[in-house]
CSV table of C-alpha atoms in Angstrom, one decimal:
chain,number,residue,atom,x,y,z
A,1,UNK,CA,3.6,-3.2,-0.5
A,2,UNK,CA,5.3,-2.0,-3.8
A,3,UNK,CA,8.1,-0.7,-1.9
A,4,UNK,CA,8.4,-3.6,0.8
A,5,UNK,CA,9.4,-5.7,-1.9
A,6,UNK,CA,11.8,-3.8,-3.3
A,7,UNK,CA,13.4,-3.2,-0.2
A,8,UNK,CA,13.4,-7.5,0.4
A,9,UNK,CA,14.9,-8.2,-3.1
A,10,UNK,CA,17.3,-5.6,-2.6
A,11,UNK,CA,18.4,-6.8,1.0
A,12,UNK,CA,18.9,-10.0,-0.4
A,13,UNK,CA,21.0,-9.0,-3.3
A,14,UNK,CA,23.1,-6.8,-0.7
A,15,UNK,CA,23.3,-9.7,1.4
A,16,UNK,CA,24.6,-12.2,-1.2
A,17,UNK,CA,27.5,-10.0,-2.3
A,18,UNK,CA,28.4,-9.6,1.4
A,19,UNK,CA,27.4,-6.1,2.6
A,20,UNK,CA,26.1,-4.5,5.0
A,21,UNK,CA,22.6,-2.6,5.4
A,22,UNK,CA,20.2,-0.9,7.7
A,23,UNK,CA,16.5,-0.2,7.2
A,24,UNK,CA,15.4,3.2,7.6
A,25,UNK,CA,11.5,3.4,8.9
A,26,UNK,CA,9.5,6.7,9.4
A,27,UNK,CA,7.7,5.5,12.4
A,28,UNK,CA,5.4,8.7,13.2
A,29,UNK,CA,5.0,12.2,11.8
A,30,UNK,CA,3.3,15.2,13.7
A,31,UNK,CA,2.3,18.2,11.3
A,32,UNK,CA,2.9,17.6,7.9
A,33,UNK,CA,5.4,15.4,5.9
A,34,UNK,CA,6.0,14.1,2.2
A,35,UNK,CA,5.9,10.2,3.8
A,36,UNK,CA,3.9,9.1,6.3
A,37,UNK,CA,4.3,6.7,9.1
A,38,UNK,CA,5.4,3.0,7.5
A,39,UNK,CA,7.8,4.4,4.9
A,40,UNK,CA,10.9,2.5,4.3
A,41,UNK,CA,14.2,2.9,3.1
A,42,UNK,CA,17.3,0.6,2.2
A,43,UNK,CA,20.6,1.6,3.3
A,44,UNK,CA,23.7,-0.5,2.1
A,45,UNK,CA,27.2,0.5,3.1
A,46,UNK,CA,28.5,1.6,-0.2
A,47,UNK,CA,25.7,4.0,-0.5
A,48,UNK,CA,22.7,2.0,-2.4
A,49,UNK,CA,19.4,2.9,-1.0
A,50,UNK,CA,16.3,1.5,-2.4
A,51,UNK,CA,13.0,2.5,-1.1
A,52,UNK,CA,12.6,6.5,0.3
A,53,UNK,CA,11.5,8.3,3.6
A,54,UNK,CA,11.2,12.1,2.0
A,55,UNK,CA,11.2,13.5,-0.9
A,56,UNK,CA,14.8,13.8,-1.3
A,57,UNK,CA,15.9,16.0,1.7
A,58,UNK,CA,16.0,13.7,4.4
A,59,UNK,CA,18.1,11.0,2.8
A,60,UNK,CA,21.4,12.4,3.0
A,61,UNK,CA,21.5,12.5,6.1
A,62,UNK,CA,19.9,9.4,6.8
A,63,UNK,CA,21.7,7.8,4.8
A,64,UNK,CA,24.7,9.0,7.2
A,65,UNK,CA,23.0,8.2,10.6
A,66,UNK,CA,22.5,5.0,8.8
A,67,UNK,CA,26.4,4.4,8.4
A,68,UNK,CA,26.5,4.9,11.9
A,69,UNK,CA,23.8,2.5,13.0
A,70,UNK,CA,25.6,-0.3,10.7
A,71,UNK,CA,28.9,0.1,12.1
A,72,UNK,CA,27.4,0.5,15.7
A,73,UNK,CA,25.1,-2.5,15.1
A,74,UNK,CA,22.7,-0.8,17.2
A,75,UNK,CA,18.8,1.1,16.3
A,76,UNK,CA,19.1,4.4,16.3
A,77,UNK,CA,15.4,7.0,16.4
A,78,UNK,CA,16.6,10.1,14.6
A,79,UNK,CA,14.3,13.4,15.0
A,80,UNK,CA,13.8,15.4,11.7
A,81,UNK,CA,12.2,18.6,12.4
A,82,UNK,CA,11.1,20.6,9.2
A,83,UNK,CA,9.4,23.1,10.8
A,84,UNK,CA,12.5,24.8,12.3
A,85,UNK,CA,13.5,27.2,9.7
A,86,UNK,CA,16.2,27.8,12.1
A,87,UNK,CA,17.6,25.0,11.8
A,88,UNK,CA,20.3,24.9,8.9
A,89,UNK,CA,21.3,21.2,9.4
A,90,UNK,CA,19.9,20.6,5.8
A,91,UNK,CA,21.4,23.3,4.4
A,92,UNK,CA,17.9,24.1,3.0
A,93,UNK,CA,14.5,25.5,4.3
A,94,UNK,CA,12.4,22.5,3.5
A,95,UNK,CA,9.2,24.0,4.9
A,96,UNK,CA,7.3,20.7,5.8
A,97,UNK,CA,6.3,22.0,8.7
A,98,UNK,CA,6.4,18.6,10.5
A,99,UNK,CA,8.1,16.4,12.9
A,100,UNK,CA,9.4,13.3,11.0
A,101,UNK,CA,10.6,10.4,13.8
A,102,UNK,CA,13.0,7.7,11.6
A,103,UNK,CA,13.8,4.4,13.3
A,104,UNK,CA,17.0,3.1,11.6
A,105,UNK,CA,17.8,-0.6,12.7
A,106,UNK,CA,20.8,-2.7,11.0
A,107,UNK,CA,19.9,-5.4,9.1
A,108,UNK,CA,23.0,-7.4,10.5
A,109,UNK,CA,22.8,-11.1,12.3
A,110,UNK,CA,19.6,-12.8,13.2
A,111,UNK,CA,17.8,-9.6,14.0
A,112,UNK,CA,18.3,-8.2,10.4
A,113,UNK,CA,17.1,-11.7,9.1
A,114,UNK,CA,14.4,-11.9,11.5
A,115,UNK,CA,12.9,-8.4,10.6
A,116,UNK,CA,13.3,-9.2,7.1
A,117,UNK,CA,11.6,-12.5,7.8
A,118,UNK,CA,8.7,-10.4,9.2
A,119,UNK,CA,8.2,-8.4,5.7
A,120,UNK,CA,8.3,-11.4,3.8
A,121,UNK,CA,5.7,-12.9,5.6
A,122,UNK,CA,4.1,-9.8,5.3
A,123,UNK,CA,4.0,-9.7,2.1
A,124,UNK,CA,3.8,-13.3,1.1
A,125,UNK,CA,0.0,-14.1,0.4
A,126,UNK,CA,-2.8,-11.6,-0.4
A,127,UNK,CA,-4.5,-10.4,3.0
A,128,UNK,CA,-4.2,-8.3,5.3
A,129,UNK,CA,-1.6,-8.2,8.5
A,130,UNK,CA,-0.6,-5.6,11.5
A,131,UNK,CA,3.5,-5.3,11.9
A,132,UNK,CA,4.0,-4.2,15.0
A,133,UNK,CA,7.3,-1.9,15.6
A,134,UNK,CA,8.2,-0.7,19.6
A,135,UNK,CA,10.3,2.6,19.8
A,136,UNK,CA,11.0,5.2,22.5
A,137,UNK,CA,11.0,8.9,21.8
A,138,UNK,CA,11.5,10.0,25.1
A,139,UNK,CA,14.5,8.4,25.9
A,140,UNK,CA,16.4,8.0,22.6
A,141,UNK,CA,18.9,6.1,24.7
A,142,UNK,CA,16.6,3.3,25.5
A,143,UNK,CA,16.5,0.2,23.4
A,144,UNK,CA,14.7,0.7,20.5
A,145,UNK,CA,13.6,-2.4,19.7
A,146,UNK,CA,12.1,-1.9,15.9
A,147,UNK,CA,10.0,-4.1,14.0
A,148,UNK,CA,9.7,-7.0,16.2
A,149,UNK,CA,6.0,-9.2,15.4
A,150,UNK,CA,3.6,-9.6,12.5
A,151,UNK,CA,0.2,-11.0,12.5
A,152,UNK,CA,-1.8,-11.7,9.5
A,153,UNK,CA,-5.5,-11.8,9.0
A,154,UNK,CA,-5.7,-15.4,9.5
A,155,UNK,CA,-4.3,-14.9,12.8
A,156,UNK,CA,-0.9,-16.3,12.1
A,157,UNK,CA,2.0,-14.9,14.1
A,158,UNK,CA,5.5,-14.4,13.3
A,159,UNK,CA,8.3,-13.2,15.5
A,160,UNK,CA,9.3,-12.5,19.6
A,161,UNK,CA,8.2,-9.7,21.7
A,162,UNK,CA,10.4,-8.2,23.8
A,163,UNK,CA,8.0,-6.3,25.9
A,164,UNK,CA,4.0,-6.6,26.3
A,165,UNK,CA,2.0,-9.5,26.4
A,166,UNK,CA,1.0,-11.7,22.9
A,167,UNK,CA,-2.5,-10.9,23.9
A,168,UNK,CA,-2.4,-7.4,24.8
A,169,UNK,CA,-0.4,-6.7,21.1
A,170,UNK,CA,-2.9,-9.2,19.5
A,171,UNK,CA,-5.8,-7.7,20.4
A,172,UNK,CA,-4.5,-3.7,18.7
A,173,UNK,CA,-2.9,-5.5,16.0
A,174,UNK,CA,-6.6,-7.0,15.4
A,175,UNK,CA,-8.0,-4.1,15.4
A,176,UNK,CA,-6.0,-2.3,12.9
A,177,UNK,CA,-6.9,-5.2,10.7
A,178,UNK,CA,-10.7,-4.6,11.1
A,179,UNK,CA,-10.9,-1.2,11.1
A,180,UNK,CA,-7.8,-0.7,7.9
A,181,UNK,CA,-6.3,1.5,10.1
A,182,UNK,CA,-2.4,1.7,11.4
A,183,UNK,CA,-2.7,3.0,15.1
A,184,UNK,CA,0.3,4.5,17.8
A,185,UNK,CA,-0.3,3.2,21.7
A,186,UNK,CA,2.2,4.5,24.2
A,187,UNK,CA,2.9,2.2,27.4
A,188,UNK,CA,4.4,2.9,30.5
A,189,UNK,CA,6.8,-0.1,31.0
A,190,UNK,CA,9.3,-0.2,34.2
A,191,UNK,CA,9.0,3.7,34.7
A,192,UNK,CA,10.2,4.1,30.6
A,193,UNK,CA,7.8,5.4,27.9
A,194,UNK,CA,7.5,2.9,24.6
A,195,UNK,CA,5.2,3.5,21.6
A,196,UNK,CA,3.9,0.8,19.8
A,197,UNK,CA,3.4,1.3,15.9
A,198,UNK,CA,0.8,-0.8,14.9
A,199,UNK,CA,0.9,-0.7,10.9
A,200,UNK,CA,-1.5,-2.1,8.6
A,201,UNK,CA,-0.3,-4.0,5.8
A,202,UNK,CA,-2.4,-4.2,2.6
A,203,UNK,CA,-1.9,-6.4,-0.1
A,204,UNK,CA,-1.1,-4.7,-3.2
A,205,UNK,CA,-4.1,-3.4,-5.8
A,206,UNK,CA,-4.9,-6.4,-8.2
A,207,UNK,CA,-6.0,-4.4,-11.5
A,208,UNK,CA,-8.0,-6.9,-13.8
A,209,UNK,CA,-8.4,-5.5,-17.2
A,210,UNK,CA,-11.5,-7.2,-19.3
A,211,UNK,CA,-9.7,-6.7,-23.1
A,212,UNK,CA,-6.1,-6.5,-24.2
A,213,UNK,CA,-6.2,-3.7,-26.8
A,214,UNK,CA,-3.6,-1.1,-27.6
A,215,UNK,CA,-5.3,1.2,-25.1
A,216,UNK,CA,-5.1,-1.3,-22.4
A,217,UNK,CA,-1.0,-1.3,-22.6
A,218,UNK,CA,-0.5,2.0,-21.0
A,219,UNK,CA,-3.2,1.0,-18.1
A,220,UNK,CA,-1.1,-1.9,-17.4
A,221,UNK,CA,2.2,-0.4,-17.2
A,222,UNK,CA,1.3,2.8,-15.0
A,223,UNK,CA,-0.6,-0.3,-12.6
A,224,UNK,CA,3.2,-1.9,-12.5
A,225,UNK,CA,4.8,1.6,-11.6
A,226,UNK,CA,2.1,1.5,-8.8
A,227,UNK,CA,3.0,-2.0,-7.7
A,228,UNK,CA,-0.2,-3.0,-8.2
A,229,UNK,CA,-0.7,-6.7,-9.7
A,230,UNK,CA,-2.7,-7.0,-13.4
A,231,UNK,CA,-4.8,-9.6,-14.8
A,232,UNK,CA,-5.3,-8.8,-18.6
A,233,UNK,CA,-8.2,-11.1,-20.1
A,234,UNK,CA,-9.1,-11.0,-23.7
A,235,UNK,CA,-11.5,-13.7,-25.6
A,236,UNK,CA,-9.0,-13.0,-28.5
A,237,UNK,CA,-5.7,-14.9,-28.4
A,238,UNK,CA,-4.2,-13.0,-31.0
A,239,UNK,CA,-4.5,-10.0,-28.1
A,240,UNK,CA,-4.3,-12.2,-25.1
A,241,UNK,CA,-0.6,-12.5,-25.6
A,242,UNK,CA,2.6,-11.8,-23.6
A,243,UNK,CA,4.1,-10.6,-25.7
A,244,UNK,CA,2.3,-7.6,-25.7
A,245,UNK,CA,2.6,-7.3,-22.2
A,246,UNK,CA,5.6,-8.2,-21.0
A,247,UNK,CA,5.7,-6.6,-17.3
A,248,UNK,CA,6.7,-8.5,-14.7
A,249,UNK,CA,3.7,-8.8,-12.7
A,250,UNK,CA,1.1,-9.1,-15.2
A,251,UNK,CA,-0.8,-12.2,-16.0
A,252,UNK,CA,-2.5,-12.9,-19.4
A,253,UNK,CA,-5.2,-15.1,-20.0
A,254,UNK,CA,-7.8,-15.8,-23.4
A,255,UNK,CA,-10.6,-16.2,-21.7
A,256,UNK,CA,-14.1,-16.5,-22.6
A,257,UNK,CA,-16.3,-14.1,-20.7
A,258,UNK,CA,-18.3,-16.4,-18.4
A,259,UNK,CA,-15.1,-18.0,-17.1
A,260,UNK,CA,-13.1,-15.1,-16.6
A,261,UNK,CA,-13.9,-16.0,-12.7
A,262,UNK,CA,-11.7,-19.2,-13.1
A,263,UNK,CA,-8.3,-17.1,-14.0
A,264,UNK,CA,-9.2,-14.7,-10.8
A,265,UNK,CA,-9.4,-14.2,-7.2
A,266,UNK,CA,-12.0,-12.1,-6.3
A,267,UNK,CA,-10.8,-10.0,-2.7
A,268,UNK,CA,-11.4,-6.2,-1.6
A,269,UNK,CA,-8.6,-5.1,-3.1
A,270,UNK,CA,-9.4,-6.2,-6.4
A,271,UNK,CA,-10.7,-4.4,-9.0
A,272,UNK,CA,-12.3,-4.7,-12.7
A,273,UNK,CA,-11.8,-2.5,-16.1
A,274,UNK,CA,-13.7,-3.5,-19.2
A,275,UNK,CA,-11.7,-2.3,-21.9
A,276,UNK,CA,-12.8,-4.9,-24.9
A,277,UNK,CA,-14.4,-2.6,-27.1
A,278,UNK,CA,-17.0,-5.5,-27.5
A,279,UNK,CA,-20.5,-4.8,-26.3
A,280,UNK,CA,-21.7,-8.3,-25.7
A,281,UNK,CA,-18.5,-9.7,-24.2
A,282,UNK,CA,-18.2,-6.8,-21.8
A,283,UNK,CA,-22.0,-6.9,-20.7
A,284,UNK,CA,-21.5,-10.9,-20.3
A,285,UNK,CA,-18.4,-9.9,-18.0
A,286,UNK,CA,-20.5,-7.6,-16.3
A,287,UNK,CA,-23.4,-10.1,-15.7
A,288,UNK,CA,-20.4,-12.6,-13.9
A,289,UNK,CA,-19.5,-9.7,-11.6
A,290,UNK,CA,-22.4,-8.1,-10.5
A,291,UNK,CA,-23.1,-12.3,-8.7
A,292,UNK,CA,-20.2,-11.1,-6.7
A,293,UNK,CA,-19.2,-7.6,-4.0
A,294,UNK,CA,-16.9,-5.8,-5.8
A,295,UNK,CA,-15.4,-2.1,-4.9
A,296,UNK,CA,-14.8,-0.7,-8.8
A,297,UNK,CA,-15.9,-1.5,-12.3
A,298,UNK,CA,-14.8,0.4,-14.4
A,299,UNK,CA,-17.1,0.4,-18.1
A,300,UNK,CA,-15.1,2.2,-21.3
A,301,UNK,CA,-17.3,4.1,-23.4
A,302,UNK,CA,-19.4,6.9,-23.9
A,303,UNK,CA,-22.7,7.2,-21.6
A,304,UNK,CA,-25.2,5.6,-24.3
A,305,UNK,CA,-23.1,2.6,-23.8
A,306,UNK,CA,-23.5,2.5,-19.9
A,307,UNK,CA,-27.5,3.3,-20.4
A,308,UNK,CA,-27.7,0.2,-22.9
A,309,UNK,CA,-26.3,-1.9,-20.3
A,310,UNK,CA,-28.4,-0.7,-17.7
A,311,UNK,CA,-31.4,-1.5,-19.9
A,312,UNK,CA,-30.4,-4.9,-20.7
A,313,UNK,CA,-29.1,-6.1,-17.5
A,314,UNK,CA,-33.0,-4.8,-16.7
A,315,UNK,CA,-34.8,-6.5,-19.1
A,316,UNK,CA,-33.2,-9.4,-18.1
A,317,UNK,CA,-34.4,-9.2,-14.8
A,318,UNK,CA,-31.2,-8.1,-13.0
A,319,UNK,CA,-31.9,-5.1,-10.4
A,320,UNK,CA,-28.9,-3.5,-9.3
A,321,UNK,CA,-28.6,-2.8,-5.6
A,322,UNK,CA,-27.3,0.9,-4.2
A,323,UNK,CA,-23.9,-1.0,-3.5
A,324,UNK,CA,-23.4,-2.1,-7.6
A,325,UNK,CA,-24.4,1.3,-8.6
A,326,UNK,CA,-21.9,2.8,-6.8
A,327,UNK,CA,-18.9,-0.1,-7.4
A,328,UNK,CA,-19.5,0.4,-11.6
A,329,UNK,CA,-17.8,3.3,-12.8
A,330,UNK,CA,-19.1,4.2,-16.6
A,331,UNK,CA,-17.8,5.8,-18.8
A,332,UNK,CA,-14.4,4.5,-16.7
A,333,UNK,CA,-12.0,7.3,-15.3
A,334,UNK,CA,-11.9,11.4,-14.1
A,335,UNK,CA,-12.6,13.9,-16.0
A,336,UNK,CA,-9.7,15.7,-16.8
A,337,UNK,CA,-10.1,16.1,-20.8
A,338,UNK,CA,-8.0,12.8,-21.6
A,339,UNK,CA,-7.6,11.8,-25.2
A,340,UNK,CA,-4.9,9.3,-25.7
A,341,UNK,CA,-4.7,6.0,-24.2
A,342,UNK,CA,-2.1,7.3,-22.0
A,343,UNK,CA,-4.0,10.5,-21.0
A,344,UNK,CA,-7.1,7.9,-20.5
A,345,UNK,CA,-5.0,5.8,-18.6
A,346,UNK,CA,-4.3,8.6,-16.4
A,347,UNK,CA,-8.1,9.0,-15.9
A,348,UNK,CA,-8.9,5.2,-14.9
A,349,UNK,CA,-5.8,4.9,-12.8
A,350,UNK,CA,-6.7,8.4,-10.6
A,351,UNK,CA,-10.6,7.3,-10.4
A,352,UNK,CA,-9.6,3.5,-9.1
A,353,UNK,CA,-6.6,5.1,-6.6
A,354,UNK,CA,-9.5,7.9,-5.4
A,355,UNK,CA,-11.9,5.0,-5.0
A,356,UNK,CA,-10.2,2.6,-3.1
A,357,UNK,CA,-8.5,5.0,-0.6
A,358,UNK,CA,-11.8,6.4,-0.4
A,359,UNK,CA,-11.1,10.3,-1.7
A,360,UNK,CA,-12.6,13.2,-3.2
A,361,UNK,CA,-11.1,13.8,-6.6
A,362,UNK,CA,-11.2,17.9,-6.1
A,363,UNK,CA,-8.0,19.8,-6.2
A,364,UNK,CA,-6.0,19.8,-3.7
A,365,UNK,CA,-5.9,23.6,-3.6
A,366,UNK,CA,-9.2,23.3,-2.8
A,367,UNK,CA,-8.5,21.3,0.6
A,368,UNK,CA,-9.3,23.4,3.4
A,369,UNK,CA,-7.8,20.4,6.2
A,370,UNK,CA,-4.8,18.6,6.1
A,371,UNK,CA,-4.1,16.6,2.9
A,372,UNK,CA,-4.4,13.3,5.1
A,373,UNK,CA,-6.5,12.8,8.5
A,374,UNK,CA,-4.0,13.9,11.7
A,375,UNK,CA,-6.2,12.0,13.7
A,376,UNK,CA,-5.0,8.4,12.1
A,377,UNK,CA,-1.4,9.9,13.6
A,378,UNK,CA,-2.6,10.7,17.6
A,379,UNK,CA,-0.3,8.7,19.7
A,380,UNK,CA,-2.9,7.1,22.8
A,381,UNK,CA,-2.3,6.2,26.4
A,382,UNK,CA,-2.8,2.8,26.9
A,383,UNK,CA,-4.9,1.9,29.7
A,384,UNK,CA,-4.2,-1.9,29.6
A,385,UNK,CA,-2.0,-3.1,32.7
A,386,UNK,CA,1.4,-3.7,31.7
A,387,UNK,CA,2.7,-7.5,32.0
């Protein structure tokens, strides 16, 4: 999401001075890769790129296919294959070991503005939404139509679709939606072979933070590198300033604890830090959030603080269920012998990214499989008849 809207604001900047620019799109990756499938990257002709599909060794010449594709005005699906160490095209053996596809589409005329329409809308409230791109790997030849149709979690639909039925691509682009999972459909359309990347869209991590001390600072501004969206709330205006944070997305509100709830939406990609230092302000927090289904909360302090808690949510009659116990996080972050607030930071950041991508925190060293699940990247034969 983070990079999405980087990629609009810097389109639009590009635009307003007159140039030209192509999107760049890694649209499916067998074997390994430093992106996966959904990465983007801005291209503007005098070089600019904003966004990234590698590490650094596939945008050079990206970057040149992408000159190409302006001047061409046409999509282009460029093969990267990083398990060849024959292959010296990158002057470098980049040992992937993977099979990166790129779409590249220019951003020119009322196809650029309607895909950059599409990521807007994508984008442009906090839910969920499938974007649904068409390419062909078979025939690189054959119209590669790119990101084409978006529909949202309310079931509101943006763009045209060249191929398929609206159904038929409803009905996937559903799916990915209730399962949080982008899938890859290949059709057989008019004797030509065209995948469908159905990609799920997530709205960014909203990080609320129940305190606004010192230590609460570097939490915030790691959160922004992230592109996640922060709350800070703080019953001490003195603290609850902004002032002291002054990062773009970040909200700040003095709040008293029971209305916290009026200054935030609660959604499953929102999660809770209480960072106040004060006992009874952040057991009162905790009282307003346990009435509601929450993924994290994240306590600070040492384990006798967590116990008391326990006890006197229990001696006033409040019985967590398996679910609560699991969402509250205390004492907040990984163990990974943090002292500062920024090594502490560190901590709470790692544990809320490992709990809401649903990971192990062991090394990866340790990792016998892939780093991510191959299965997520299976390309399937659709058996649906072809309107």
């Amino acid at each position: 999401m983070h990079e999405i809207i980087a990629i609009i604001q810097a389109y639009q900047q590009a635009a307003a001075a007159g140039k030209k620019t192509a999107l760049a799109t890694v649209v499916h990756v067998e074997g390994s890769s430093y992106r996966r499938p959904g990465a983007r990257m801005l291209i503007t002709e005098d070089a600019a790129i904003t966004g990234s599909i590698s590490g650094g060794c596939l945008e050079g010449d990206a970057f040149r296919k992408a000159l190409h594709v302006i001047l061409s005005d046409k999509a282009m699906l460029v093969t990267y294959d990083t398990a060849d160490e024959d292959d010296a095209k990158f002057g470098m053996g980049l040992g992937c070991q993977g099979v990166i596809q790129v779409l590249i589409e220019p951003l020119q005329g009322e196809r650029g503005t309607a895909i950059i329409e599409l990521l807007q809308q994508a984008t442009a409230s906090r839910q969920y939404a499938s974007l649904v791109t068409f390419f062909s790997m078979n025939d690189k030849k054959a119209p590669q139509y790119g990101s084409v149709y978006l529909l949202s979690e309310k079931n509101e639909s943006f763009g045209m679709l060249p191929l398929l039925s609206k159904e038929m691509i409803d009905e996937e682009a559903k799916q990915v939606i209730q399962q949080r999972r982008s899938s890859f459909k290949k059709y057989q359309i008019d004797e030509q072979e065209c995948i469908v990347f159905t990609e799920l869209i997530q709205p960014p991590v909203s990080l609320v933070v129940i305190g606004a001390g010192n230590d609460v600072i570097p939490v915030v501004k790691m959160a922004e590198m992230l592109g996640w969206q922060s709350v800070v709330l703080d019953g001490r205006p003195m603290y609850a300033s902004r002032e002291r944070f002054p990062m773009p997305t970040c909200q700040v509100y003095h709040s008293k604890a029971e209305q916290i709830l009026d200054r935030v939406q609660i959604d499953p990609r929102t999660v809770f830090v209480l960072m106040s230092h004060n006992y009874n302000y952040d057991l009162s927090v905790l009282k307003v959030l346990l009435q509601h289904p929450l993924t994290y909360i994240g306590v600070l302090g040492p384990q006798k603080k967590m116990k008391m808690m326990m006890d006197d949510l229990a001696a006033n009659g409040i019985q967590l269920t398996d679910a609560q116990k699991d969402a509250i996080h205390g004492p907040v972050g990984l163990h990974i012998g943090a002292e500062t607030a920024e090594e502490i930071a560190v901590s709470i950041i790692a544990e809320i990214q490992a709990k809401i991508t649903a990971s192990d925190t062991r090394s990866l060293k340790e990792k016998q499989d892939a780093i991510h699940r191959r299965a997520d990247l299976i390309i399937e034969s659709s058996s649906s008849t072809v309107i």
